[in-house]
Short mmCIF file of C-alpha atoms and ligand atoms in Angstrom, two decimals:
data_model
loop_
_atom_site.label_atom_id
_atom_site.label_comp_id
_atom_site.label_asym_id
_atom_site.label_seq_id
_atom_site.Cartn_x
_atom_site.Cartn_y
_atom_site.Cartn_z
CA UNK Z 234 -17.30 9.71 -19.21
CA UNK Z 235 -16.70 11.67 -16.06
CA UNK Z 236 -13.71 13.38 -14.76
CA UNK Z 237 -12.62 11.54 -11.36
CA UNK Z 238 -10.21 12.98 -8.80
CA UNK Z 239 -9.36 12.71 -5.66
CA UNK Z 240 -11.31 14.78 -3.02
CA UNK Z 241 -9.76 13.97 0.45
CA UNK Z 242 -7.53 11.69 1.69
CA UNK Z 243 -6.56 10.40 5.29
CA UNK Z 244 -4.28 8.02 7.18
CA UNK Z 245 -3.97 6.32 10.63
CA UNK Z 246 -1.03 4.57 12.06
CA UNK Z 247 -1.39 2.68 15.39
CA UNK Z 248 0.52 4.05 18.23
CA UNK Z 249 3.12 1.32 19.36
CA UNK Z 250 6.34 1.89 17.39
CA UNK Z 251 8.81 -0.93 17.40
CA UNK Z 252 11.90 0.17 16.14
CA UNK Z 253 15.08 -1.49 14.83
CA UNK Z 254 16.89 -1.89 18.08
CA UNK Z 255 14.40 -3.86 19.85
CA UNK Z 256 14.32 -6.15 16.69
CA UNK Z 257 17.95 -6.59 17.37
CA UNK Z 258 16.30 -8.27 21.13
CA UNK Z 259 14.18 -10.67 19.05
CA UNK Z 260 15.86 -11.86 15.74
CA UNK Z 261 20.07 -12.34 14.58
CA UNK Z 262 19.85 -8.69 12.92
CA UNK Z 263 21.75 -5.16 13.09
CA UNK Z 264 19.89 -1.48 12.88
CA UNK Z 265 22.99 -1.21 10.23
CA UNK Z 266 22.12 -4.26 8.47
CA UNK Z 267 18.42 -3.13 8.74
CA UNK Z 268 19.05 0.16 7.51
CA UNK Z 269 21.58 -0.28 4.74
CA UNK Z 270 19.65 -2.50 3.26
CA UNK Z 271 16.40 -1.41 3.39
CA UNK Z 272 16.46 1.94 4.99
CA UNK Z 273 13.98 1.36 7.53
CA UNK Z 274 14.35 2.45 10.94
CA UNK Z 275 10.96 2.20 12.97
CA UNK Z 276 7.37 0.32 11.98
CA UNK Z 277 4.23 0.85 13.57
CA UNK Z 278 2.23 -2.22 15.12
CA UNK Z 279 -1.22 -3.08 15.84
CA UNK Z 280 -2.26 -3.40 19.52
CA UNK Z 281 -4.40 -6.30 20.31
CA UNK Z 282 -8.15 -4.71 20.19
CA UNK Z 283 -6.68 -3.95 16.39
CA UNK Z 284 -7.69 -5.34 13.08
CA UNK Z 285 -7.62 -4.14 9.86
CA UNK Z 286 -11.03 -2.44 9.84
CA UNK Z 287 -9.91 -0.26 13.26
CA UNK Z 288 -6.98 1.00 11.50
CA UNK Z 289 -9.40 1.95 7.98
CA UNK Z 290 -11.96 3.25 10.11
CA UNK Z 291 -9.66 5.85 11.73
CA UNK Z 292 -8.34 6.66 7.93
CA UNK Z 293 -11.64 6.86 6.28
CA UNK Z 294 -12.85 9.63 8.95
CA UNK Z 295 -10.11 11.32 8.29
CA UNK Z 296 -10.85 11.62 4.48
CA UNK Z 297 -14.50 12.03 4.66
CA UNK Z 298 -13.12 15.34 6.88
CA UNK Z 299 -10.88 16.60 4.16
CA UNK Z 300 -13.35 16.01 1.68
CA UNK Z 301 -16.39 17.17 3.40
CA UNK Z 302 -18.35 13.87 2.35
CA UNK Z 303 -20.68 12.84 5.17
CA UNK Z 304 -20.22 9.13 5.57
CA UNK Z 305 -24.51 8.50 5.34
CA UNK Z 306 -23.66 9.69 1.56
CA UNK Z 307 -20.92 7.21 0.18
CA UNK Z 308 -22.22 5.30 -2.47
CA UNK Z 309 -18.92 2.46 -3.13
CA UNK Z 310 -16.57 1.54 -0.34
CA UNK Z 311 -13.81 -0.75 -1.63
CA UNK Z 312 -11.32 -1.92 0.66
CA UNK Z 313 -7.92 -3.42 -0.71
CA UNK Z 314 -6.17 -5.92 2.18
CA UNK Z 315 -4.44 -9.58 2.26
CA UNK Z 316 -4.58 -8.96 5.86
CA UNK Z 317 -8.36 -9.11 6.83
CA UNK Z 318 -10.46 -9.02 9.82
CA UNK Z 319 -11.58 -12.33 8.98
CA UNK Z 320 -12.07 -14.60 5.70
CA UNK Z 321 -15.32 -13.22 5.11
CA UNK Z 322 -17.50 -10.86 5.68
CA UNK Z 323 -15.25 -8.38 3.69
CA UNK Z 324 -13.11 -6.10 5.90
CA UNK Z 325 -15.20 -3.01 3.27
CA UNK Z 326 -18.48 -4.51 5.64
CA UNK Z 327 -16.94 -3.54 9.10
CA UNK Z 328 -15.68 -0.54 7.78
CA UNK Z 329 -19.12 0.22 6.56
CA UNK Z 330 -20.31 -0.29 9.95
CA UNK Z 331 -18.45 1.55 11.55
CA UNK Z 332 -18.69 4.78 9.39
CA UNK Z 333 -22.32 3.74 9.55
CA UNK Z 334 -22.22 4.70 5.92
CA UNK Z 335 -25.52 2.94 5.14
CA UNK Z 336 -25.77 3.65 1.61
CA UNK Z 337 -22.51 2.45 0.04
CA UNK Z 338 -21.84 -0.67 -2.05
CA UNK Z 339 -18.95 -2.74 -0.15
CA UNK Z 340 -16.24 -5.45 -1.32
CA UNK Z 341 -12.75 -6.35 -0.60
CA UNK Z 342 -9.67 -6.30 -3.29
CA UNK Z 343 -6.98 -8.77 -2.73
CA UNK Z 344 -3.75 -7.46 -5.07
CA UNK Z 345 -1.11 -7.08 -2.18
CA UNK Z 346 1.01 -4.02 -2.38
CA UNK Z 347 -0.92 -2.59 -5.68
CA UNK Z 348 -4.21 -2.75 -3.87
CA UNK Z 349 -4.77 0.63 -3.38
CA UNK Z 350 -3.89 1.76 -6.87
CA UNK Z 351 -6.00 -0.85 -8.10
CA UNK Z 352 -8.84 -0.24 -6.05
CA UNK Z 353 -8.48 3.34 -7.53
CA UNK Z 354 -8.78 2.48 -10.95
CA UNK Z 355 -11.92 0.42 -10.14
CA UNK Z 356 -13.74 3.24 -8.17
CA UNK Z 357 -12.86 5.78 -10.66
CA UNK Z 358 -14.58 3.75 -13.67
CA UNK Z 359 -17.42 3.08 -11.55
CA UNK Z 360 -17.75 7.22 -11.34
CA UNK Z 361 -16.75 7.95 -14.33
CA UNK Z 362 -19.71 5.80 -16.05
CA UNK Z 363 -21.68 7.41 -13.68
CA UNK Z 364 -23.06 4.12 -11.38
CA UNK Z 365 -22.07 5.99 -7.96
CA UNK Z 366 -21.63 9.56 -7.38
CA UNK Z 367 -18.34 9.11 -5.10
CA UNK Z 368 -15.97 6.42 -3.60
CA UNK Z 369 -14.32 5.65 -0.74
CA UNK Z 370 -10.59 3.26 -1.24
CA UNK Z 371 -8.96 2.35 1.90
CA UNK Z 372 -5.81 0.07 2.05
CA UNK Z 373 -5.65 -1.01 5.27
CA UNK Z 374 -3.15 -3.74 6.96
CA UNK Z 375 -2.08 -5.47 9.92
CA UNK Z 376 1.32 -6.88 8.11
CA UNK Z 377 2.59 -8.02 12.16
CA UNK Z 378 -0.23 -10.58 12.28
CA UNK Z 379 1.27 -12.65 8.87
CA UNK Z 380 4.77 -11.76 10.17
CA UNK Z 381 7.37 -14.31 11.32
CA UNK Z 382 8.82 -12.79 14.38
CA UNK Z 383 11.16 -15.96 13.89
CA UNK Z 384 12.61 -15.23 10.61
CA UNK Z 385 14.92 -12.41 10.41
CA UNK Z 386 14.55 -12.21 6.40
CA UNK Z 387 11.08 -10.85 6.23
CA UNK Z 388 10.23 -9.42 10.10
CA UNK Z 389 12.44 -6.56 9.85
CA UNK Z 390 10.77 -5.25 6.59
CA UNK Z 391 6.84 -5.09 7.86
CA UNK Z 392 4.68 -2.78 9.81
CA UNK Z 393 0.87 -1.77 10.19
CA UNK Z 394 -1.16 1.34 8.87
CA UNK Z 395 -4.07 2.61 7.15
CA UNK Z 396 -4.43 5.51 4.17
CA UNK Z 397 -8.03 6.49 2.73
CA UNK Z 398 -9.03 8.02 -0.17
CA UNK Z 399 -12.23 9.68 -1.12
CA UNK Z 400 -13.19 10.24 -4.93
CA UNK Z 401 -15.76 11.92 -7.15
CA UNK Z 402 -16.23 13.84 -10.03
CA UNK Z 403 -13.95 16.85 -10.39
CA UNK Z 404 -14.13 19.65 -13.23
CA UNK Z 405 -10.19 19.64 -13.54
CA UNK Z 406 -7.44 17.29 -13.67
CA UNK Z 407 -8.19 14.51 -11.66
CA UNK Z 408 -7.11 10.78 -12.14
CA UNK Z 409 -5.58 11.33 -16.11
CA UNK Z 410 -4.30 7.65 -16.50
CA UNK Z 411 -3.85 3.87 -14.99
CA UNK Z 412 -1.65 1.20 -15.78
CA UNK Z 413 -2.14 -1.86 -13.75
CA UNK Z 414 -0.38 -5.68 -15.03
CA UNK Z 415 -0.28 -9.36 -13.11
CA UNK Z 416 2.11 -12.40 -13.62
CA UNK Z 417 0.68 -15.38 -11.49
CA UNK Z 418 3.18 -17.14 -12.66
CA UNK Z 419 5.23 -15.70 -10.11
CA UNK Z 420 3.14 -16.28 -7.28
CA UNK Z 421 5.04 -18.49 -5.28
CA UNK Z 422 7.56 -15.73 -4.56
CA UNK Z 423 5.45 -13.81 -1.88
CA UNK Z 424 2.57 -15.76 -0.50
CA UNK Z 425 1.22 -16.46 3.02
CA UNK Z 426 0.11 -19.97 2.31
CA UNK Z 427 -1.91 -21.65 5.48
CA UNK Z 428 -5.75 -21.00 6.40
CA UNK Z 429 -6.92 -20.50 2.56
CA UNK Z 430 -8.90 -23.52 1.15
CA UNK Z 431 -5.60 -25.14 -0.21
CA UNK Z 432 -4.24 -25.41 3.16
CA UNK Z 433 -6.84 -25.13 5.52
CA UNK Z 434 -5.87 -24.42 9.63
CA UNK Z 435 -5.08 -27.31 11.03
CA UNK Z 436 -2.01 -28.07 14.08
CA UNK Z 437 0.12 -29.19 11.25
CA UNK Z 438 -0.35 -25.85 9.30
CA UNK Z 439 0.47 -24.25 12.48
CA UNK Z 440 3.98 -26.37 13.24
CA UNK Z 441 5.13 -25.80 9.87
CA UNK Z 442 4.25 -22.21 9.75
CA UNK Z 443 2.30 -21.57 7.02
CA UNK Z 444 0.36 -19.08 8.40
CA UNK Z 445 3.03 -16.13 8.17
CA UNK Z 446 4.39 -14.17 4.91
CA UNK Z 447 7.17 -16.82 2.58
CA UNK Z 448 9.22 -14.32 0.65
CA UNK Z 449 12.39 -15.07 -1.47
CA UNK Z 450 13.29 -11.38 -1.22
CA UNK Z 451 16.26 -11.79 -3.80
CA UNK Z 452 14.19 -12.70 -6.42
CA UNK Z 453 11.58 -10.21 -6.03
CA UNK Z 454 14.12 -7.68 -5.37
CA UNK Z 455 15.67 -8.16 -9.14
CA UNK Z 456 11.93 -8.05 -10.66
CA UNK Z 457 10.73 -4.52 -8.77
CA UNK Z 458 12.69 -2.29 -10.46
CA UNK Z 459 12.04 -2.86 -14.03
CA UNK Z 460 8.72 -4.00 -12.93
CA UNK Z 461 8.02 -0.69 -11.47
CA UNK Z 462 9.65 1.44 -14.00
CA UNK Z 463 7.81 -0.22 -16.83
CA UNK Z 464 4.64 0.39 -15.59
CA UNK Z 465 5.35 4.33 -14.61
CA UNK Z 466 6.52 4.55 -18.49
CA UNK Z 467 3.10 3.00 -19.58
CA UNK Z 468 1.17 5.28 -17.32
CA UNK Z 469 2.80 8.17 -18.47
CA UNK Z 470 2.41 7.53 -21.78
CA UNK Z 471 -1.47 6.87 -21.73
CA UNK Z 472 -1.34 10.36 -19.97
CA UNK Z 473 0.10 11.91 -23.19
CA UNK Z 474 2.71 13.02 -21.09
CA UNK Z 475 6.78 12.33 -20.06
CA UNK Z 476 8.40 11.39 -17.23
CA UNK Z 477 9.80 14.78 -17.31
CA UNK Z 478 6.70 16.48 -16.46
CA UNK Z 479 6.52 14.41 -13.48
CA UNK Z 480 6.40 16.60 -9.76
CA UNK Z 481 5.91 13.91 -7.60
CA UNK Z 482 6.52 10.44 -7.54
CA UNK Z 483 4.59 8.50 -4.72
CA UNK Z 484 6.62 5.15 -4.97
CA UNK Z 485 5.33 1.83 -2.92
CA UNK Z 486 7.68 1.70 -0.17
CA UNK Z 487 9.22 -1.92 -0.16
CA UNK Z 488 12.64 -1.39 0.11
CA UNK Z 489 14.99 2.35 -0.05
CA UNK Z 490 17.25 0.41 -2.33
CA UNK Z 491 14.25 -0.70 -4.70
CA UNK Z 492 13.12 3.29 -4.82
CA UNK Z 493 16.54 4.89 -5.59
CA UNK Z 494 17.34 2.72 -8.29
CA UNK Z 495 13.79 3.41 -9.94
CA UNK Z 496 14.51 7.29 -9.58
CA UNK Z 497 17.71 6.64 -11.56
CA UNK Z 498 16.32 4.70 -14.12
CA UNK Z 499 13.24 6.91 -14.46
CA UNK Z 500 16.11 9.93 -14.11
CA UNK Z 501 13.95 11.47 -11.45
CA UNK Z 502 16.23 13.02 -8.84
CA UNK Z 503 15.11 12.13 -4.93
CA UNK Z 504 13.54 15.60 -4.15
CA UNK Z 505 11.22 14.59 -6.23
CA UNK Z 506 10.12 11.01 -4.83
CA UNK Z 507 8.48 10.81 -1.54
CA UNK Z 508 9.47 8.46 1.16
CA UNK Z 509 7.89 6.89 4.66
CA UNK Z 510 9.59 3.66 4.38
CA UNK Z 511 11.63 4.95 7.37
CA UNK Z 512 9.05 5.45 9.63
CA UNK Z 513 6.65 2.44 8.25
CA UNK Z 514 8.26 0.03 6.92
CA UNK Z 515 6.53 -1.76 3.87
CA UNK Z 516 2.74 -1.55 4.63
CA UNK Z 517 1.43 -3.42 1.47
CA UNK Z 518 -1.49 -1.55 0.38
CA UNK Z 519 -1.50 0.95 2.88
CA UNK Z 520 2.05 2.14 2.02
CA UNK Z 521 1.06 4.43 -1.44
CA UNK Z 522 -2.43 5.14 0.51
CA UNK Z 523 -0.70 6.89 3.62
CA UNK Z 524 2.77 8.69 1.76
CA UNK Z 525 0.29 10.01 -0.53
CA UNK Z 526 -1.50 11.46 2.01
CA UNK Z 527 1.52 12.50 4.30
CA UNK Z 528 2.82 14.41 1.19
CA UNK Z 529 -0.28 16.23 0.37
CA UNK Z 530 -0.19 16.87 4.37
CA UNK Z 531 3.35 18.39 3.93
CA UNK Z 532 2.69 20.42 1.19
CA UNK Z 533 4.82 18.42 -1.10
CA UNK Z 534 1.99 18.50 -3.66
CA UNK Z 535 0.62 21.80 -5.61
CA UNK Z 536 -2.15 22.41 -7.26
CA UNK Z 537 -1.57 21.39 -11.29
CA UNK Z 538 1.19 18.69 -10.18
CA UNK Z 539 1.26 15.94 -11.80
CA UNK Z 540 1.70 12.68 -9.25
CA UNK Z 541 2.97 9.19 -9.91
CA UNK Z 542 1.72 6.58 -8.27
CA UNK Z 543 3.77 3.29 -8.99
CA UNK Z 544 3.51 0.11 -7.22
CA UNK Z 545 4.19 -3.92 -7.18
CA UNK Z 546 3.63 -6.37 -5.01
CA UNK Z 547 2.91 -10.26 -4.09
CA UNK Z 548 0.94 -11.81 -7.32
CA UNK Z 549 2.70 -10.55 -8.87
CA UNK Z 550 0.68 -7.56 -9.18
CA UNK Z 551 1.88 -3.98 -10.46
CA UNK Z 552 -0.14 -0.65 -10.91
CA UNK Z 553 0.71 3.13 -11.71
CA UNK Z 554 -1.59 5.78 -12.04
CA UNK Z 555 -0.93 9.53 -13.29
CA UNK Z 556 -2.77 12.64 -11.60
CA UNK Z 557 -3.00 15.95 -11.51
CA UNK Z 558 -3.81 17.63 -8.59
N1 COA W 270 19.72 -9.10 9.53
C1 COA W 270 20.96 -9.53 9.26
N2 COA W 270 21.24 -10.34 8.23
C2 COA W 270 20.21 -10.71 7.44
C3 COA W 270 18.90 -10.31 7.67
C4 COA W 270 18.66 -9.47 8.77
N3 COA W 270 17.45 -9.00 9.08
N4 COA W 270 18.11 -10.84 6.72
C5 COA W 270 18.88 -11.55 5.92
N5 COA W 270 20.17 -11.49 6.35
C6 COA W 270 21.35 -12.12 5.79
C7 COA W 270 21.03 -13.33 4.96
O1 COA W 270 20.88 -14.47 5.76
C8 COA W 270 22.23 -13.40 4.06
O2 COA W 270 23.28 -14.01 4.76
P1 COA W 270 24.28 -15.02 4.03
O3 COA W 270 24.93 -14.23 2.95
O4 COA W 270 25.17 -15.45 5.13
O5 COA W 270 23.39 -16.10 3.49
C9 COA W 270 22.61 -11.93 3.83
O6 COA W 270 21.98 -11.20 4.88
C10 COA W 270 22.14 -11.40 2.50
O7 COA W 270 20.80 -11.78 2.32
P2 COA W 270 20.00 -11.34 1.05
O8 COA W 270 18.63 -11.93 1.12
O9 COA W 270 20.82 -11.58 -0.18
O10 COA W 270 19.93 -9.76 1.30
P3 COA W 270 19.39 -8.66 0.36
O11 COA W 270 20.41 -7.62 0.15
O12 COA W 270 18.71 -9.23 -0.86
O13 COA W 270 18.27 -8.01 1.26
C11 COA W 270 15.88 -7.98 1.43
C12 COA W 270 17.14 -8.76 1.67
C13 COA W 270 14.68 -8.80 1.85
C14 COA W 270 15.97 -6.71 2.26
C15 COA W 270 15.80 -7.61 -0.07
O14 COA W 270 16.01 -8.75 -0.84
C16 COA W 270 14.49 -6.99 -0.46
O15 COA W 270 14.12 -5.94 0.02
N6 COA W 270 13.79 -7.64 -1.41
C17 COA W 270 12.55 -7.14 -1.90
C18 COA W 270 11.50 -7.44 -0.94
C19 COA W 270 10.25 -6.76 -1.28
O16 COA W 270 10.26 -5.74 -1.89
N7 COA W 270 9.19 -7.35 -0.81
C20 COA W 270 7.93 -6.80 -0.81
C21 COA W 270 7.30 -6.85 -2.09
S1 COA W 270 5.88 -5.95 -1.91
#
């Protein structure tokens, strides 16, 4: 088996900021409600002319750059969304087209927040068994176009962005360990129900508004943490290594609240946990994609660190993954 790693990465996050005081304009909310309790103060947004495959485009350049990978040469292009251009063709096709990256192998994942750490773990075994030479993961997601700008429980937590990964083979370090779980028996906690083929578009999908994001935030709130730190444990462990040899944790950014208490339980102290949540908001599979790059773009992240990657999401889905750098 081959040694996978990850050779560039990129982000892109559209240019219209909405931030918390012009939510107080539209919904019954407070920037100190917003902010205490989830320690978000601005989101990006989509303009019109955007869709998800705009946003991945801009991202995927951006890591072919980094990792000197002409686009003509990517051999796997997975794309992990639940906010698509369209049902189908896969969002990974328009991407494709618009990198004009001829070559590669495209398909769409579908595991909400965890997409990009899953869509990781698949590239990376399709490397490491040697079926493509390299791998391009994008999550990409327009969140405001499932968002209720009506319901001040979910709105205020949302926003739009891209981050891109490119992998290959690397002689060092490299992607050490994965850890990824589901529980669709919890499904009905996070779901955007209207327009799939149990609830097809129709006016009455439309008046009851089944078309935007159903959370019960409480609930899910109580699951994340344990959810989270069970599957950083699990990650480490197939690693052969301990949370204590951890540099950098690169945490899915839901909710401040949610990411604090993991640091305690995982004892990791805050300067070592990244956070965008209070620029972006919760971005769903973008959100690991684009801190992980910002990081690496600060200079947060050394050469022979060893990163967490941890994750959960609407499934429920959860996913960590250990490298080194
Ligand atoms: N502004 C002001 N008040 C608000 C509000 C808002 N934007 N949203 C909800 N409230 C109110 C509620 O109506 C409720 O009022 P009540 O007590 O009069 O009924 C009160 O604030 C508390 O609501 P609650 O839902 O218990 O708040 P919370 O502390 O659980 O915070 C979330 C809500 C959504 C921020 C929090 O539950 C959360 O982040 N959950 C996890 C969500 C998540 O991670 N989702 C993504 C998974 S990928």
């Amino acid at each position: 088996m081959k040694r996978v790693g990850i050779l560039g990465l990129g982000e892109y996050l559209p240019q219209r900021i909405l931030g918390n005081a012009e939510l107080e304009k539209m919904v019954d909310t407070t920037d100190e409600w917003i902010t205490s309790r989830t320690g978000i103060k601005e989101r990006h947004l989509v303009s019109k002319l955007e869709a998800a495959s705009d946003l991945a485009i801009k991202a995927a350049q951006e890591a072919l750059k980094d990792a000197k990978i002409k686009a003509e040469d990517l051999e796997l292009i997975i794309v992990a969304t639940i906010t698509p251009d369209m049902q189908f063709p896969a969002t990974a096709c328009f991407l494709q087209a618009g990198l004009n990256a001829k070559k590669a192998v495209c398909f769409d994942i579908s595991a909400a927040c965890s997409g990009f750490i899953y869509g990781l773990d698949i590239a990376r075994q399709f490397i490491a068994q040697g079926s493509y030479k390299n791998a391009l993961v994008v999550g990409t997601e327009v969140m405001s176009s499932v968002t209720d700008w009506q319901d001040r429980g979910t709105c205020v937590l949302f926003g739009d962005g891209a981050g891109a990964a490119v992998l290959g083979e690397v002689k060092l370090g490299g992607i050490l360990s994965t850890y990824l779980g589901s529980d669709g028996t919890k499904a009905d906690l996070i779901k955007c129900p209207g327009g799939g083929s149990r609830f097809p578009a129709s006016s009455d999908t439309i008046k009851e508004r089944l078309h935007y994001l159903k959370m019960e935030g409480n609930e899910v709130f109580k699951l994340a943490v344990n959810i989270m730190a069970n599957a950083a444990s699990e990650a480490v462990k197939a690693a052969g290594l301990t949370l204590a040899d951890i540099d950098l944790v690169v945490p899915h950014q839901a909710n401040m609240r949610i990411i604090m208490a993991l640091g305690k339980k995982l004892n990791l102290p805050e300067k070592k946990i990244y956070l965008n949540i209070e620029r972006c908001g919760n971005m769903s599979s973008a959100s690991v994609a684009t801190a992980l790059c910002e990081a690496v773009k600060e200079g947060r992240v050394k050469k022979n660190d060893i990163i967490l990657l941890d994750s959960f999401g609407a499934g429920l889905v959860w996913g960590a993954a250990i490298i080194k750098w």
